[in-house]
Coordinates of C-alpha atoms and ligand atoms in Angstrom, one line a residue:
M1 CA -147.8 -34.1 -43.5
Q2 CA -150.3 -33.0 -46.1
T3 CA -153.1 -31.0 -44.7
I4 CA -156.4 -31.9 -46.4
F5 CA -159.7 -29.9 -46.6
L6 CA -162.9 -31.6 -45.6
N7 CA -166.4 -30.3 -46.0
S8 CA -169.3 -30.5 -43.6
A9 CA -170.5 -33.7 -45.2
E10 CA -167.2 -35.4 -44.4
L11 CA -167.2 -35.2 -40.7
D12 CA -166.8 -39.0 -40.2
Q13 CA -163.3 -38.6 -41.7
A14 CA -162.6 -35.7 -39.3
V15 CA -163.9 -37.9 -36.4
A16 CA -161.6 -40.7 -37.4
Y17 CA -158.6 -38.4 -37.4
L18 CA -159.5 -37.0 -34.0
K19 CA -160.0 -40.4 -32.5
S20 CA -156.7 -41.6 -33.7
G21 CA -155.0 -38.6 -32.0
Q22 CA -154.6 -36.2 -34.9
V23 CA -155.3 -32.5 -35.0
V24 CA -158.2 -31.1 -37.0
A25 CA -159.3 -27.5 -37.5
F26 CA -163.0 -26.8 -37.5
P27 CA -165.3 -23.8 -37.6
T28 CA -167.1 -22.3 -34.6
E29 CA -169.3 -19.2 -34.5
T30 CA -166.4 -17.1 -33.2
V31 CA -163.2 -18.2 -35.0
Y32 CA -161.8 -21.5 -36.4
G33 CA -160.5 -23.8 -33.6
L34 CA -157.7 -26.3 -33.7
G35 CA -159.2 -29.4 -32.2
A36 CA -157.8 -32.5 -30.6
D37 CA -159.1 -35.2 -28.2
A38 CA -158.9 -33.4 -24.8
T39 CA -158.4 -36.7 -23.0
N40 CA -155.4 -37.7 -25.1
E41 CA -152.1 -36.0 -23.9
E42 CA -150.2 -36.9 -27.1
A43 CA -152.9 -35.4 -29.3
V44 CA -153.1 -32.2 -27.2
K45 CA -149.3 -31.7 -27.4
K46 CA -149.7 -31.7 -31.2
I47 CA -151.9 -28.6 -30.9
F48 CA -149.1 -26.7 -29.0
E49 CA -146.5 -27.8 -31.5
A50 CA -148.5 -26.9 -34.6
K51 CA -149.3 -23.4 -33.3
G52 CA -146.0 -22.7 -31.6
R53 CA -148.0 -22.0 -28.5
P54 CA -146.3 -21.5 -25.1
N55 CA -147.3 -24.5 -23.0
D56 CA -148.4 -22.5 -19.9
N57 CA -151.3 -21.1 -22.0
P58 CA -154.3 -23.4 -21.3
L59 CA -156.8 -24.6 -23.8
I60 CA -160.6 -24.4 -23.8
I61 CA -162.5 -27.6 -24.0
H62 CA -165.5 -27.7 -26.3
I63 CA -168.6 -29.8 -25.5
S64 CA -171.9 -30.5 -27.4
N65 CA -174.3 -31.0 -24.5
I66 CA -174.5 -29.8 -20.9
D67 CA -174.4 -33.4 -19.4
Q68 CA -170.8 -33.7 -20.5
L69 CA -169.8 -30.8 -18.3
E70 CA -170.3 -32.8 -15.0
R71 CA -167.6 -35.2 -16.0
Y72 CA -164.9 -32.5 -16.2
V73 CA -165.8 -30.0 -13.5
Q74 CA -166.0 -30.5 -9.7
Y75 CA -169.3 -28.7 -9.3
I76 CA -171.6 -26.4 -11.3
P77 CA -172.5 -23.3 -9.3
D78 CA -175.9 -21.7 -9.9
V79 CA -174.3 -18.7 -11.6
A80 CA -172.9 -21.1 -14.2
K81 CA -176.3 -22.7 -14.8
T82 CA -177.7 -19.2 -15.4
V83 CA -175.0 -18.3 -17.9
M84 CA -175.5 -21.6 -19.7
E85 CA -179.2 -21.2 -19.9
H86 CA -178.9 -17.8 -21.5
F87 CA -175.7 -18.0 -23.5
W88 CA -175.1 -21.6 -24.5
P89 CA -174.5 -22.7 -27.1
G90 CA -172.6 -19.5 -27.7
P91 CA -169.4 -17.4 -27.3
C92 CA -169.0 -17.6 -23.6
T93 CA -166.3 -19.8 -22.0
L94 CA -166.7 -20.7 -18.3
I95 CA -163.7 -21.2 -16.0
L96 CA -164.6 -23.8 -13.3
K97 CA -162.7 -26.1 -11.0
K98 CA -161.6 -29.1 -13.0
K99 CA -161.8 -32.9 -12.4
G100 CA -161.7 -36.0 -14.5
P101 CA -159.7 -37.5 -17.3
I102 CA -158.5 -34.3 -19.0
A103 CA -155.0 -34.4 -20.5
P104 CA -152.6 -32.4 -18.2
S105 CA -151.4 -30.1 -21.0
V106 CA -155.0 -28.8 -21.6
T107 CA -154.9 -26.8 -18.4
G108 CA -151.2 -26.1 -18.3
G109 CA -150.9 -27.0 -14.6
L110 CA -153.9 -25.0 -13.4
D111 CA -156.6 -26.6 -11.2
T112 CA -159.3 -24.9 -13.3
I113 CA -160.7 -25.6 -16.8
G114 CA -162.2 -23.4 -19.5
V115 CA -165.3 -25.0 -21.1
R116 CA -167.7 -23.8 -23.8
M117 CA -170.4 -25.1 -26.1
P118 CA -170.0 -23.5 -29.5
D119 CA -173.0 -22.2 -31.5
H120 CA -172.1 -23.7 -34.8
P121 CA -173.8 -26.7 -36.4
V122 CA -170.6 -28.2 -37.8
A123 CA -168.7 -27.9 -34.5
L124 CA -171.6 -29.4 -32.5
E125 CA -172.0 -32.3 -34.9
L126 CA -168.3 -33.0 -34.9
I127 CA -168.1 -33.0 -31.1
E128 CA -171.3 -35.1 -30.9
K129 CA -170.0 -37.7 -33.4
A130 CA -166.6 -37.9 -31.8
G131 CA -168.1 -38.4 -28.4
I132 CA -165.2 -36.7 -26.7
P133 CA -164.5 -33.1 -25.6
L134 CA -162.3 -31.3 -28.0
A135 CA -159.5 -29.1 -26.7
A136 CA -159.3 -26.2 -29.2
P137 CA -157.5 -22.9 -29.2
S138 CA -157.9 -20.6 -32.2
A139 CA -156.4 -22.2 -35.3
N140 CA -153.8 -19.5 -36.0
S141 CA -150.0 -19.6 -35.5
S142 CA -149.4 -18.2 -32.1
G143 CA -149.3 -14.4 -32.1
K144 CA -151.2 -14.0 -35.5
P145 CA -154.8 -12.8 -35.9
S146 CA -157.3 -15.6 -35.3
P147 CA -158.6 -17.3 -38.4
T148 CA -162.2 -16.6 -39.6
T149 CA -162.0 -18.7 -42.7
A150 CA -160.6 -22.1 -43.6
L151 CA -158.0 -20.4 -45.9
H152 CA -156.7 -18.4 -43.0
V153 CA -156.0 -21.6 -41.2
K154 CA -154.3 -23.1 -44.3
K155 CA -152.1 -20.0 -44.6
D156 CA -150.8 -20.5 -41.0
L157 CA -150.8 -24.2 -40.5
D158 CA -150.5 -26.0 -43.8
G159 CA -148.5 -29.1 -43.5
K160 CA -148.6 -29.0 -39.7
I161 CA -152.1 -30.4 -39.1
Q162 CA -154.1 -33.3 -40.5
A163 CA -157.2 -31.6 -41.8
I164 CA -159.3 -28.5 -42.0
V165 CA -163.1 -28.7 -42.0
D166 CA -164.3 -25.9 -44.1
G167 CA -167.6 -24.5 -42.8
G168 CA -167.4 -21.0 -44.5
A169 CA -166.6 -17.7 -42.8
T170 CA -167.3 -17.5 -39.0
G171 CA -170.0 -15.1 -37.8
V172 CA -168.8 -13.3 -34.6
G173 CA -165.2 -12.9 -35.9
L174 CA -163.7 -12.5 -32.4
E175 CA -163.2 -15.2 -29.7
S176 CA -165.5 -16.1 -26.9
T177 CA -165.7 -14.1 -23.6
V178 CA -163.8 -15.9 -20.9
L179 CA -165.7 -15.7 -17.6
D180 CA -164.1 -16.9 -14.4
L181 CA -166.7 -18.5 -12.1
T182 CA -164.3 -20.1 -9.6
D183 CA -165.6 -17.6 -7.1
P184 CA -169.3 -17.8 -7.8
E185 CA -169.9 -14.6 -5.8
R186 CA -167.7 -12.7 -8.1
P187 CA -168.1 -13.6 -11.8
T188 CA -165.1 -12.0 -13.5
I189 CA -164.4 -11.4 -17.2
L190 CA -160.8 -12.5 -18.0
R191 CA -161.1 -11.8 -21.7
P192 CA -163.9 -9.7 -23.3
G193 CA -165.5 -11.5 -26.3
G194 CA -168.7 -12.4 -28.2
V195 CA -171.0 -12.1 -25.2
T196 CA -170.7 -8.6 -23.8
S197 CA -170.4 -7.6 -20.1
E198 CA -173.7 -5.7 -20.5
E199 CA -175.5 -8.9 -21.6
L200 CA -174.0 -10.8 -18.7
E201 CA -175.0 -8.1 -16.2
E202 CA -178.5 -8.3 -17.4
V203 CA -178.8 -11.8 -16.2
L204 CA -176.2 -12.0 -13.4
G205 CA -176.2 -8.5 -11.8
K206 CA -172.7 -7.1 -11.3
V207 CA -169.9 -8.7 -13.3
W208 CA -166.2 -7.8 -12.6
M209 CA -163.5 -7.2 -15.1
D210 CA -160.1 -8.8 -14.4
A211 CA -157.8 -5.9 -13.2
H212 CA -155.3 -6.3 -16.1
L213 CA -158.0 -5.3 -18.6
S214 CA -157.9 -1.7 -17.4
D215 CA -154.4 -1.6 -15.7
A216 CA -151.4 -2.6 -17.8
S217 CA -149.2 -3.0 -14.7
V218 CA -151.4 -5.9 -13.4
G219 CA -150.6 -9.4 -14.7
P220 CA -153.6 -11.2 -16.3
K221 CA -155.3 -14.1 -14.6
S222 CA -155.9 -15.7 -18.0
P223 CA -152.4 -16.9 -18.9
G224 CA -153.0 -16.3 -22.7
M225 CA -153.7 -12.6 -22.2
K226 CA -150.1 -11.8 -21.3
Y227 CA -148.7 -12.7 -24.8
K228 CA -148.5 -10.4 -27.8
H229 CA -151.4 -11.4 -30.0
Y230 CA -153.5 -11.0 -33.1
S231 CA -150.7 -9.2 -35.0
P232 CA -150.1 -9.2 -38.7
E233 CA -146.4 -8.9 -39.9
K234 CA -146.8 -5.2 -40.7
P235 CA -147.0 -2.7 -37.8
V236 CA -150.5 -1.8 -36.7
W237 CA -151.3 1.7 -35.3
I238 CA -154.5 2.8 -33.7
L239 CA -155.8 6.1 -35.3
P240 CA -157.1 9.1 -33.3
A241 CA -160.8 9.2 -32.7
S242 CA -161.2 12.4 -34.8
L243 CA -161.3 12.3 -38.6
E244 CA -159.5 15.7 -38.9
Q245 CA -156.6 14.4 -36.8
T246 CA -156.6 11.2 -38.8
R247 CA -156.3 13.1 -42.1
E248 CA -153.3 15.0 -40.8
V249 CA -151.6 11.9 -39.4
M250 CA -152.0 10.1 -42.8
D251 CA -150.7 13.1 -44.8
Q252 CA -147.6 13.3 -42.5
L253 CA -146.9 9.6 -42.7
E254 CA -147.1 9.7 -46.5
K255 CA -144.7 12.7 -46.6
S256 CA -142.2 10.6 -44.7
G257 CA -142.5 7.7 -47.2
E258 CA -145.0 5.3 -45.5
K259 CA -147.4 3.3 -47.7
I260 CA -150.6 3.4 -45.8
G261 CA -153.1 0.6 -45.4
F262 CA -156.2 1.6 -43.5
L263 CA -159.2 0.0 -41.9
V264 CA -162.0 2.3 -41.0
S265 CA -165.8 2.7 -40.8
D266 CA -167.8 3.5 -44.0
E267 CA -168.2 7.1 -42.8
W268 CA -164.4 7.6 -42.8
F269 CA -163.7 5.5 -45.8
E270 CA -164.9 7.9 -48.4
Q271 CA -163.1 10.8 -46.7
L272 CA -159.8 9.1 -46.5
S273 CA -159.5 7.2 -49.8
N274 CA -157.0 8.2 -52.4
K275 CA -155.0 6.4 -55.1
N276 CA -151.9 6.0 -52.9
R277 CA -153.7 4.2 -50.1
K278 CA -155.2 0.7 -49.6
G279 CA -158.4 0.8 -47.6
H280 CA -160.8 -1.7 -46.2
T281 CA -164.0 -0.9 -44.5
L282 CA -165.4 -2.1 -41.1
G283 CA -169.0 -1.2 -42.1
E284 CA -171.2 1.5 -40.6
K285 CA -169.9 3.1 -37.4
K286 CA -173.2 2.4 -35.7
N287 CA -172.6 -1.4 -36.2
P288 CA -169.7 -2.5 -34.1
Q289 CA -170.7 -6.2 -34.5
Q290 CA -169.7 -5.8 -38.1
A291 CA -166.4 -4.2 -37.2
A292 CA -165.7 -7.0 -34.8
A293 CA -166.6 -9.6 -37.5
R294 CA -164.2 -7.9 -40.0
L295 CA -161.3 -7.0 -37.8
F296 CA -159.1 -10.1 -38.0
S297 CA -159.8 -10.9 -41.7
S298 CA -159.1 -7.3 -42.7
L299 CA -155.8 -7.2 -40.8
R300 CA -154.8 -10.4 -42.6
A301 CA -155.9 -8.9 -46.0
L302 CA -154.0 -5.7 -45.4
D303 CA -151.0 -7.6 -44.4
E304 CA -150.9 -9.1 -47.9
E305 CA -151.2 -5.7 -49.7
E306 CA -148.2 -3.6 -50.6
V307 CA -148.4 -1.4 -47.5
S308 CA -145.8 -0.5 -44.9
L309 CA -148.2 0.3 -42.0
I310 CA -151.7 -0.6 -41.1
L311 CA -153.8 2.2 -39.5
V312 CA -157.1 1.2 -37.7
E313 CA -160.0 3.3 -36.5
P314 CA -160.9 3.0 -32.7
Y315 CA -164.4 2.2 -31.6
S316 CA -166.1 3.0 -28.3
K317 CA -165.5 0.5 -25.5
V318 CA -169.2 -0.4 -25.2
G319 CA -170.9 -3.7 -26.0
I320 CA -168.9 -5.7 -28.5
G321 CA -166.7 -2.6 -28.9
T322 CA -164.9 -3.7 -25.7
A323 CA -163.7 -6.9 -27.3
Y324 CA -162.9 -5.2 -30.6
M325 CA -160.7 -2.6 -28.8
N326 CA -159.1 -5.3 -26.6
R327 CA -157.9 -7.2 -29.7
L328 CA -156.9 -4.1 -31.6
E329 CA -154.9 -2.8 -28.6
K330 CA -153.0 -6.1 -28.4
A331 CA -152.4 -6.1 -32.2
A332 CA -151.1 -2.5 -32.2
S333 CA -147.7 -1.3 -31.4
R334 CA -148.8 2.4 -31.2
I335 CA -151.7 4.6 -30.5
V336 CA -151.4 7.9 -32.5
G337 CA -152.5 11.4 -31.9
I338 CA -154.3 11.2 -28.6
S339 CA -154.0 14.6 -27.1
Ligands
LIG1 O1 -163.9 -18.4 -29.3 C1 -163.0 -19.0 -28.7 O2 -162.8 -19.0 -27.5 C2 -162.0 -19.8 -29.6 C3 -162.8 -20.9 -30.3 C4 -161.9 -21.8 -31.1 O3 -163.6 -21.6 -29.3 N1 -160.9 -20.3 -28.9 C5 -160.0 -19.5 -28.4 O4 -159.0 -20.2 -27.7 O5 -159.9 -18.3 -28.5 P1 -157.6 -19.6 -27.3 O6 -156.8 -20.8 -26.8 O7 -157.0 -18.9 -28.5 O8 -157.9 -18.7 -26.1 C6 -158.3 -19.3 -24.9 C7 -158.1 -18.2 -23.8 C8 -156.7 -17.9 -23.4 O9 -156.6 -16.5 -23.1 C9 -156.4 -18.8 -22.2 O10 -155.4 -18.3 -21.4 C10 -157.8 -18.7 -21.5 O11 -158.7 -18.8 -22.6 N2 -158.0 -19.9 -20.6 C11 -158.2 -21.2 -21.0 N3 -158.3 -22.0 -19.9 C12 -158.2 -21.1 -18.8 C13 -158.2 -21.3 -17.4 N4 -158.3 -22.5 -16.8 N5 -158.0 -20.2 -16.6 C14 -157.9 -19.0 -17.1 N6 -157.9 -18.7 -18.5 C15 -158.0 -19.8 -19.3
LIG2 MG1 -156.0 -17.5 -29.6

């Protein structure tokens, strides 16, 4: 199959592919998604095949207006209405009890379904024009960092999918927050993401974190969270929080023959650069949004450089920093120098 690029003025073509059961990648505000008609089992299976995704890992369905939701969930608790009012369209996926004509593979045998309304004009127009909910995981090969540009999608999935709608680089750069509302009394974050727990607590009061997020011995409730994820080919290590220790770590690694690629804040960048190292910056330390937006694309860029190891600066687990560290910890095989 030859994968073709479409632009945002060619959505009718993308719609035609989707309606005939093909798979099409499209931009959202978080990362690129790999879309198929969520009511067509054959089409949905093609998503799993193209990505090499384990079939017990359920997909999120994407809708373009709230009225569509009633068709696919048993009931909409008040807490879901509040979240939708404040955060939709936007990077927050709600887990609710499912019903209706959704292809069985979408939910991987669960009686719940993840739904979100993406905050991206191209995604919304595409869903609206297609008139069907789109099942869409991130449009990367399973295990790789999620794609934030159309070229990232091509790199992973060229020849395996019908088309890629190019809508430029995505904004948030990390995936949506997955919020379980199946017990409306206990809204629980299964995956931290673009909407922070602090933002959710401002409108909902207390919000719980799924136990696996803080305790590695507990299995995750969100099936996808148990897999190794977000990793480039090269090993990724998390740096110590201190610049002094980081300098020592880098010197030692170079003495033992490693070729270092590093990804750090502007403040560290100047201090750590030298001609033997390849560096990328995450922006100013006080701007974790920017670090989140750059994480996946920088991991991909460093993976293409001549380096043997990728070293990344940790950020505080506050606000979007929680999602940044969640993805980084999953990508990394080692945390260095924490004493
Ligand atoms: O921002 C995003 O969410 C992107 C864009 C494309 O919308 N999508 C995305 O999809 O990240 P994916 O498939 O890469 O991640 C979906 C996550 C997985 O961790 C999956 O296990 C979880 O959502 N999930 C989906 N349905 C679920 C359900 N019914 N119960 C629990 N977790 C669910
Ligand atoms: Mg994914």
